[in-house]
Every structure is written in structure tokens, then in C-alpha cells.
Coordinates of C-alpha atoms in Angstrom, one line a residue:
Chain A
X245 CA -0.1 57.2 36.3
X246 CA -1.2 61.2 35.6
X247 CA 1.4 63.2 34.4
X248 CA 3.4 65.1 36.7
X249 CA 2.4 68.9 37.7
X250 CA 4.3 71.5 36.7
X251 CA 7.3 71.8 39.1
X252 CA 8.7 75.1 38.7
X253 CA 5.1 77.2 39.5
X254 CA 4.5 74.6 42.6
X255 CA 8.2 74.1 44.0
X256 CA 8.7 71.6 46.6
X257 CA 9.7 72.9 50.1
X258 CA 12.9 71.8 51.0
X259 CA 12.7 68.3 53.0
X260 CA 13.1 68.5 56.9
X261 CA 13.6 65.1 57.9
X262 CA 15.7 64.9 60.9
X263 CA 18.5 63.2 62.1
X264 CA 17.7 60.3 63.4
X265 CA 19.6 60.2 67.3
X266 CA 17.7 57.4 69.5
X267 CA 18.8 58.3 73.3
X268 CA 16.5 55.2 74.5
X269 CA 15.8 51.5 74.2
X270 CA 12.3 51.7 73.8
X271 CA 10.6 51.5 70.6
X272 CA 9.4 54.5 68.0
X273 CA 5.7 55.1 68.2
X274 CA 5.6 57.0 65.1
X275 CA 7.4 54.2 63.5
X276 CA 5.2 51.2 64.7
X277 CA 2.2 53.5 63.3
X278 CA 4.2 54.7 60.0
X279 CA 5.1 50.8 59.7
X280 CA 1.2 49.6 60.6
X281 CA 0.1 52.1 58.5
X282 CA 1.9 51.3 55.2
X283 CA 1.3 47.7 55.9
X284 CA -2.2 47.9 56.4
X285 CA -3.4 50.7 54.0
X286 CA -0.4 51.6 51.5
X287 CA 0.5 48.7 49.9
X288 CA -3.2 46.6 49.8
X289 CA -4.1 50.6 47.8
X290 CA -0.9 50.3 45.7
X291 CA -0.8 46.6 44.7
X292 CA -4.3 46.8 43.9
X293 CA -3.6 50.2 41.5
X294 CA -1.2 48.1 39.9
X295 CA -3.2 45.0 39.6
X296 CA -6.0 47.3 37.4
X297 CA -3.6 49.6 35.7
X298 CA -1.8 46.1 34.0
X299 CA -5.6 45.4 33.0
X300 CA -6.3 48.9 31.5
X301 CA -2.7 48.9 29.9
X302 CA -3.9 46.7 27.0
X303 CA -6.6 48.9 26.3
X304 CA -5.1 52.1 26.2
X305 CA -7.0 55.1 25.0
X306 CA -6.1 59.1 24.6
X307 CA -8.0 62.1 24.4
X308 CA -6.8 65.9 23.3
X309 CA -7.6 69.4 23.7
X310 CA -9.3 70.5 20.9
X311 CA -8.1 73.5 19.2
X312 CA -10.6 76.2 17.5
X313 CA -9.7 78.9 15.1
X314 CA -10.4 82.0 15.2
X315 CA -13.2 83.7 13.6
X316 CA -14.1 87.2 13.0
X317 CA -15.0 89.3 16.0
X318 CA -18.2 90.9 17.0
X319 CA -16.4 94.4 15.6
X320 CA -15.4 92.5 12.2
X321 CA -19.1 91.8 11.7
X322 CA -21.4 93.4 9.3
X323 CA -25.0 94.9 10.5
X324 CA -27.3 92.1 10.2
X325 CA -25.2 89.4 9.7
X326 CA -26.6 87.3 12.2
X327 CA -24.7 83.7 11.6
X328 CA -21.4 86.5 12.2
X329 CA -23.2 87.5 15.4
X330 CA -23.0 83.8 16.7
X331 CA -19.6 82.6 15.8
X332 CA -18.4 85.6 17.2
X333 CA -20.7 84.9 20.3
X334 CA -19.5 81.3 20.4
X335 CA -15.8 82.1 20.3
X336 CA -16.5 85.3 23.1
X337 CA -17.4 82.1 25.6
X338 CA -15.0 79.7 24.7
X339 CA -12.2 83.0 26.0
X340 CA -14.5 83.2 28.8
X341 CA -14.3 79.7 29.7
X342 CA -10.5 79.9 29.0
X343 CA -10.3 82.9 31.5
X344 CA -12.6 81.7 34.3
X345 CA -9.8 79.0 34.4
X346 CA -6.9 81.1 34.2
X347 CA -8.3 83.2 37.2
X348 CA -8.2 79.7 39.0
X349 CA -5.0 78.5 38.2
X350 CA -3.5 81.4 39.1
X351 CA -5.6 81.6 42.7
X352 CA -4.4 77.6 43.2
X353 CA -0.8 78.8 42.8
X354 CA -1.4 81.6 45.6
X355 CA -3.6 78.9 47.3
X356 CA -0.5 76.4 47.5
X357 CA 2.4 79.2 48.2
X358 CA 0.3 80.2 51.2
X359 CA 0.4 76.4 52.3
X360 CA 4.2 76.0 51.6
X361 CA 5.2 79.1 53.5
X362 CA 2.4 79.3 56.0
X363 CA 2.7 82.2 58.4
X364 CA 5.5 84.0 56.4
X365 CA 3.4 83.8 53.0
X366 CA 3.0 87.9 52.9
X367 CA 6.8 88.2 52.1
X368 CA 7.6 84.8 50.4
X369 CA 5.0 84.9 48.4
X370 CA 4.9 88.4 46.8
X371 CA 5.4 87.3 43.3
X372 CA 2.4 84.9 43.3
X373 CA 0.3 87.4 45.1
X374 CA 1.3 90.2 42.6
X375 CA 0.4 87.9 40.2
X376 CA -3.0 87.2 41.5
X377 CA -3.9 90.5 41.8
X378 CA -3.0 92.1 38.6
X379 CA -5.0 89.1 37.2
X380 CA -8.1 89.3 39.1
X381 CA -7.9 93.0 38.1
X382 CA -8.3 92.4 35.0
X383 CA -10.5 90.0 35.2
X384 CA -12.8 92.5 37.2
X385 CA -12.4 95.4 34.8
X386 CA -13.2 92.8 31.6
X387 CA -15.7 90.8 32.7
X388 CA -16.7 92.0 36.2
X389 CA -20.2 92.9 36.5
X390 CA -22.0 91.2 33.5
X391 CA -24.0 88.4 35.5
X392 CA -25.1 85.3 34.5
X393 CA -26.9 86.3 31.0
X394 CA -23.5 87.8 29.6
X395 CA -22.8 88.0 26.0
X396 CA -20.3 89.5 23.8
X397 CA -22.5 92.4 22.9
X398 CA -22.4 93.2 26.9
X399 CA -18.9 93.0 27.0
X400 CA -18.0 95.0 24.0
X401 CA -20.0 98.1 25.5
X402 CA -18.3 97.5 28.8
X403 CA -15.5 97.6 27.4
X404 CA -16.6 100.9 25.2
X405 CA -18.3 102.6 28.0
X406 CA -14.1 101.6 29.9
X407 CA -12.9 103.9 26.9
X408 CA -15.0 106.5 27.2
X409 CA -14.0 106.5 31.0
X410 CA -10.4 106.6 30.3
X411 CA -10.7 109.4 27.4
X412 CA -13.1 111.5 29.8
X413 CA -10.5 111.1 32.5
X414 CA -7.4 111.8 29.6
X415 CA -9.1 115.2 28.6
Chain B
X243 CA -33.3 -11.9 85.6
X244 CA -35.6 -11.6 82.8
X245 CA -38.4 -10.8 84.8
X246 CA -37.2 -8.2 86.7
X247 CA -36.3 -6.5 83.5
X248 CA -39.4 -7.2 81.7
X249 CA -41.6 -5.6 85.6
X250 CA -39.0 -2.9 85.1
X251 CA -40.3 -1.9 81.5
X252 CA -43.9 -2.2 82.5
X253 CA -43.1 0.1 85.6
X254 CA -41.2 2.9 82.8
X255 CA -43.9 2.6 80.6
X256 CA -46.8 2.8 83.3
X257 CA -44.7 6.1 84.6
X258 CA -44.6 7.6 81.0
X259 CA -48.3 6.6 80.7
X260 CA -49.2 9.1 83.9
X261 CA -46.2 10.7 85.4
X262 CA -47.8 12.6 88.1
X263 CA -49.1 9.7 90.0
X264 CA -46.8 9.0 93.5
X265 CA -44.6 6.6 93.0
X266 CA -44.0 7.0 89.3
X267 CA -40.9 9.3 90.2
X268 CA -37.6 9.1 88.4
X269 CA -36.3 8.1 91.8
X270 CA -38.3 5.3 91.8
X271 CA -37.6 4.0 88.9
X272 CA -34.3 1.8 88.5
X273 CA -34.3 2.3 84.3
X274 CA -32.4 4.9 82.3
X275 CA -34.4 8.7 82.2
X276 CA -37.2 8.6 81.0
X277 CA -39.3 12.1 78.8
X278 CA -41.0 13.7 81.0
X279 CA -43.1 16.0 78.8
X280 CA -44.6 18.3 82.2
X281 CA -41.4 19.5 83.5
X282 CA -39.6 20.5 79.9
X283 CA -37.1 23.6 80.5
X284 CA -38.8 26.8 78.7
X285 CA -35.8 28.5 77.1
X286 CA -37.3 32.4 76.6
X287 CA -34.6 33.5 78.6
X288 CA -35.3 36.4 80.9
X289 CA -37.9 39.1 80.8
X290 CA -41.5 38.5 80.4
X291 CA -43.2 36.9 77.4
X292 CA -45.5 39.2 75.6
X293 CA -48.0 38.8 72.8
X294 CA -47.3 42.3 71.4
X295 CA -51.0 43.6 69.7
X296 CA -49.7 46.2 66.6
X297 CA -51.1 46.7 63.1
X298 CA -49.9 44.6 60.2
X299 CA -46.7 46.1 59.0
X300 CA -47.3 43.5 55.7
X301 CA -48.3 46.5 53.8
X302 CA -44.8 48.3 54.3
X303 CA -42.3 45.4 53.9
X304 CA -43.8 44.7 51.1
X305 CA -43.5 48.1 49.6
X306 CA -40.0 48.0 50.5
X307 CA -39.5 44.6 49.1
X308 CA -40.8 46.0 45.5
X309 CA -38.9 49.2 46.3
X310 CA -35.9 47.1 47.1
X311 CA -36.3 44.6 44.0
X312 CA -37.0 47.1 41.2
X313 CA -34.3 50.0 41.8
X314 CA -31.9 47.2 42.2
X315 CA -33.3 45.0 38.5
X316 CA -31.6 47.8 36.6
X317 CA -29.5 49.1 39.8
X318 CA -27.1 46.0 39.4
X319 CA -26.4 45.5 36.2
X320 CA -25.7 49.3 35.5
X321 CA -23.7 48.7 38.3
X322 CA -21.6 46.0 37.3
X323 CA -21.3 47.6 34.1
X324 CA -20.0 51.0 34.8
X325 CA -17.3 48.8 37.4
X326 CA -16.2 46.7 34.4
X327 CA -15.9 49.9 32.1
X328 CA -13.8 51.7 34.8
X329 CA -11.6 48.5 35.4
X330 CA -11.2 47.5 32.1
X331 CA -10.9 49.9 30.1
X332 CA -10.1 53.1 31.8
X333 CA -10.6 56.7 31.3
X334 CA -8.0 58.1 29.0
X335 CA -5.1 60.0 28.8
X336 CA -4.0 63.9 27.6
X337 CA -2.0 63.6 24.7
X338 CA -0.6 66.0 22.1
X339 CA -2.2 66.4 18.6
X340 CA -0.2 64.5 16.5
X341 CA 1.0 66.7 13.1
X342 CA -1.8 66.3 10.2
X343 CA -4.2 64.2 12.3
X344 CA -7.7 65.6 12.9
X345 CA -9.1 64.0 16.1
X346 CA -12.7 62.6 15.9
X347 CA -15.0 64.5 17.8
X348 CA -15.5 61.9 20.2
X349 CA -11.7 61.5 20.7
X350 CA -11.8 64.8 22.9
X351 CA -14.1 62.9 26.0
X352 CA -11.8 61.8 28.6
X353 CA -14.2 59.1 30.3
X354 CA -15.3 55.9 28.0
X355 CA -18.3 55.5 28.6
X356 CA -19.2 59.8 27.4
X357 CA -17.2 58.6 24.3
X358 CA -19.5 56.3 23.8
X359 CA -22.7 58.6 24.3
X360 CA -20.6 61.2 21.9
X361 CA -19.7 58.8 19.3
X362 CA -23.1 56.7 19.1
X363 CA -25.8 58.9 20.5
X364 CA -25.1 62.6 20.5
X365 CA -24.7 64.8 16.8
X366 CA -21.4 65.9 17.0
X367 CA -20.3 69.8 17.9
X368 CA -19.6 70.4 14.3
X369 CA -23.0 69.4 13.4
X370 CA -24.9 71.1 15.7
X371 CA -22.8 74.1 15.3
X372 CA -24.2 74.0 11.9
X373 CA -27.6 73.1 12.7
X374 CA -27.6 76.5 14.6
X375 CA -26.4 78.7 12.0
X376 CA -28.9 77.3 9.0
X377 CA -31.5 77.8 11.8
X378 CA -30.6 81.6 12.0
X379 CA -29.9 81.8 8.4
X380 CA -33.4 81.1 8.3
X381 CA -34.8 83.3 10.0
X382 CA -32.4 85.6 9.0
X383 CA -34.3 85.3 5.4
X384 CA -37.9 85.2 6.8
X385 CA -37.4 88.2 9.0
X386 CA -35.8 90.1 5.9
X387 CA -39.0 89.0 3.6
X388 CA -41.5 90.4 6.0
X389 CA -39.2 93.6 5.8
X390 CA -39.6 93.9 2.1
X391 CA -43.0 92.7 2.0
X392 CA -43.8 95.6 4.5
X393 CA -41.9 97.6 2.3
X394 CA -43.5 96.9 -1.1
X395 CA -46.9 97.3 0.7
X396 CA -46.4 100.6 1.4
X397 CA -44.8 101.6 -2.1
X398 CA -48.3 100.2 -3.9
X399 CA -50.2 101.7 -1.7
X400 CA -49.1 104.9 -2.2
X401 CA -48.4 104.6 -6.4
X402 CA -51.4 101.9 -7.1
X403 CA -49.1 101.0 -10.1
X404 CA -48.7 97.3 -8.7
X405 CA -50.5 94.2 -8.7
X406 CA -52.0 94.6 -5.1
X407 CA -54.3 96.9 -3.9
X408 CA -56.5 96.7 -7.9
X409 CA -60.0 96.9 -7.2
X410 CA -61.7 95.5 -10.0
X411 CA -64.4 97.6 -11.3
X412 CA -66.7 97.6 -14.3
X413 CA -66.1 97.8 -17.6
X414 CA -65.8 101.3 -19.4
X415 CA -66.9 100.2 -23.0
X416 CA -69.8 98.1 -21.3
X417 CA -71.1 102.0 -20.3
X418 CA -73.7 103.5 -22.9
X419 CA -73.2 107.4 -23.2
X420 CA -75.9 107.9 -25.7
X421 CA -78.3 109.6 -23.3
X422 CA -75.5 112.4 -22.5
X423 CA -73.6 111.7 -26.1
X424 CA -75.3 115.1 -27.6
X425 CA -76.5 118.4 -25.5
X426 CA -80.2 118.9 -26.4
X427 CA -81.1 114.9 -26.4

């Protein structure tokens, strides 16, 4: 089986399963259907999930995440050095990449705390939604408006043109 | 006895000969049923029969047909063999690095059958990281040569102390300055 998610950012709510307190003779609808329902759908699903998972246990295979170094940034580079220019390009959209995907971790975890808490997900929620928008933020101010052909070089003069904006705003 | 039997056949078989002469009957007759091919029940059920007049759809079944018969020739086994691959082997599972191992490239697809591709087809991302930065080294160099050669262009142009730009011209000793050697010649 895939392992587990990761408990503490996605808690469980706590369960709610009442008291059982028949008052008549007559029989539970919602446990003939839960009943029919594991019968006829759960266990066929399970057994056969089992049934293939003892096949694929004998061939068992792994994969990993594969780890880059880092390389000298677009600032480290000399004028002219164009093989610089393209590690330093390829490593700018592998943090992209990594960053596109923070932003939607982070937008699952408001995502599922809006589920959990459902109409009182404004003052449950504030840490996640703090979270989210501090990140999308940043997100914004970093990589905001650079469109679909963005390339380290674009980013680095956002990023200068965002500190002549701030020293303009300092003096 | 036997010749009641035997004027009983003749009548049957002088009814099955022609049925629709009076007295040929099944009423008549004292012998077990006898076929009578007239007065057969027609099973088309209800509704009226109808010889429908429409264009020959041969044409188009047969284009399915084909249709139907080629996509599934490869259809099927690709098929079967993406089920197998799925069944029996299995897509793979995140693990951790372990300490002083360096994964082959192909060892960082999740699903077998990309592994596969990866590992037997495709150059790996090393390679063709590689392969990218000779190609701009290259033309790195080229685009530097035509630079200098731009360069050294104008330089000899300008000093005429280089190989290039030489006109050849004739040569001096070959001239003969006796005519203009002495003033009053």
C-alpha cells in the first residue's frame, strides 16, 4: 500500500459516531445498505487488491527523488560564458518547478482544512490561511508576471527592478 | 383387415397427391395427420411484411470491419501487454537514497514500462545535459571566431601590414628607367 500522508498538516476530525439506542423492532436501512454495500463492492475491490499486490510482491521495484547540486547562479556567471548561462538557467527551473509545487501543497492544505471545518473554516483555519497567503505572496512578487517564456534572466531583473522599487520607496 | 389398411394408404396418399379436391379432407381420412403443404402457419408475427428498397450499406460494414480489424491487430496485444505489466510487475515505490549509492538514471521513473523507455531507448539526462552544453560551447567558439575575424579585417585594412588585402602588382626591377635615368636624354 502507498505510504501514509503526513498526519500532523492534515489532522483527522474527531470521530462522531453515535450511540447506538434502537427504540424499534424494525430493521436499520443504513445498515442493510452499509452491509450490501461492503458485501457487494468492498470486499470483491479488496480481495482482488490483495490477490495482485501478492503477485507484484515478488517483483518489487523502487524509485527515488533525484537530488541535484547546486551550480553557480546567473549573478556568479562571467559575461559570455554561455554553458554558465544554461546550468544556471537549468537549475532557475528546476526551483521553479519545486515552487509551483510548494504553492500547491500549501493551497491542498487550506483546500482540506476548509473541508474539515466547513462553515467555521475563517476562524479554525487561520493558521493555514495565513500560511497560504504569505506564500502566494511571495510567490506573486517572485515569479508573478513572467508568462509562459520565463527565464532566469527575466526573473533576475524583476527581481532588480523589486530593489530599485524598495530603495526608491526607502529614500 | 389388411385391405382396409392397405384402401386407407391409397386414400392418404391420393389426399397428399391433391389436397384440395372435396373429399380429400383430414376429416375424411381415418389415418394419422397427414403434411399439408397449402395451409402451413406463416410465423412473421405481426405487422406487415415489407421488402425494404435502400442502397447497399456493403461499402460501410466493410469499412468498419477493416476499421475494426486493424486498430484492434496491434490494439490487443498492446493491450494485454500494458495489463500484464501493471499486474505483474507494478509501478514502484518512493524510497530513500541509500548512503554511497548513486541511482541509475532510469531508477528515478516510477512506472515500468517509462523505465524501460528511459533505460533502453531514451539517452539519459546526464547525456543530454551534456550534449547541450558542447552544442553551445560550439557555437560559443564559432560566434567568438567570426568576432575576431571581423576584427582582424578591420586592423589589415587599415595597416595593410597583413597577409590579406595584398594586391599583387608588377615587379619594380622588371621597370626600365633608362629613358628618364639622365635629364637631357
Amino acid at each position: 500500500m502507498p505510504a501514509d500522508y503526513d498526519k500532523g498538516a492534515y489532522p483527522e476530525p474527531p470521530r462522531q459516531t453515535p450511540v447506538v439506542d434502537k427504540q424499534t423492532a424494525l430493521p436499520n436501512p443504513a445498515l442493510i445498505l452499509s452491509k450490501l454495500f461492503y458485501y457487494s463492492v468492498d470486499l470483491p475491490v479488496t480481495t482482488f487488491r490483495d490477490a495482485v499486490d501478492s503477485i507484484r510482491a515478488k517483483n518489487k521495484i523502487v524509485y527515488y527523488h533525484q537530488k541535484f547540486r547546486r551550480v553557480p547562479d546567473l549573478t556568479e556567471c562571467k559575461e559570455g560564458d554561455y554553458p554558465c548561462y544554461y546550468e544556471a538557467e537549468m537549475q532557475w527551473r528546476r526551483d521553479y518547478k519545486v515552487d509551483q509545487e510548494i504553492v500547491k501543497v500549501i493551497q491542498e492544505r487550506l483546500r482540506a482544512c476548509q473541508q474539515r471545518e466547513g462553515h467555521s473554516y475563517q476562524q479554525n483555519c487561520a493558521k493555514e490561511i495565513q500560511q497560504f497567503n504569505e506564500v502566494t505572496k511571495n510567490f506573486q512578487s517572485r515569479y508573478g508576471d513572467l508568462g509562459a517564456y520565463a527565464s532566469a534572466r527575466k526573473c533576475l531583473m524583476k527581481q532588480k527592478e523589486r530593489m530599485m522599487a524598495a530603495q526608491a520607496q526607502n529614500a | 383387415m389388411v385391405g382396409t389398411s392397405v384402401l386407407r394408404s391409397v386414400a392418404a396418399f391420393a389426399a397428399r397427391l391433391s389436397p384440395l379436391k372435396s373429399g380429400n379432407t383430414a376429416a375424411n381420412l381415418l389415418t394419422r395427420a397427414i403434411p399439408r403443404t397449402d395451409k402451413v402457419a406463416v410465423r412473421w408475427g405481426h405487422g406487415k411484411r415489407l421488402f425494404v428498397i435502400k442502397p447497399s450499406d456493403y461499402y460501410d460494414r466493410r469499412f468498419l470491419r477493416l476499421l475494426q480489424f486493424y486498430i484492434l491487430l496491434t490494439g490487443v496485444p498492446v493491450a494485454i501487454v500494458v495489463t500484464g505489466v501493471n499486474i505483474f510487475i507494478g509501478e514502484a515505490e518512493l524510497a530513500e537514497i541509500p548512503e554511497g549509492y548513486e541511482p541509475e538514471h532510469w531508477e528515478y521513473y516510477k512506472h515500468p514500462i517509462t523505465r524501460w523507455i528511459t533505460r533502453n531507448i531514451y539517452d539519459s539526462p546526464v547525456k543530454d545535459y551534456e550534449k547541450m552544453m558542447a552544442a553551445i560551447q560550439i557555437e560559443k567558439e564559432k560566434a567568438d571566431m567570426r568576432l575576431t575575424q571581423l576584427e582582424v579585417r578591420r586592423h589589415m585594412r587599415q595597416q595593410g601590414d597583413g597577409p590579406w588585402f595584398q594586391v599583387p602588382t608588377l615587379n619594380k626591377e622588371l621597370i626600365d628607367n633608362s629613358p628618364k635615368s639622365s635629364p637631357d636624354h
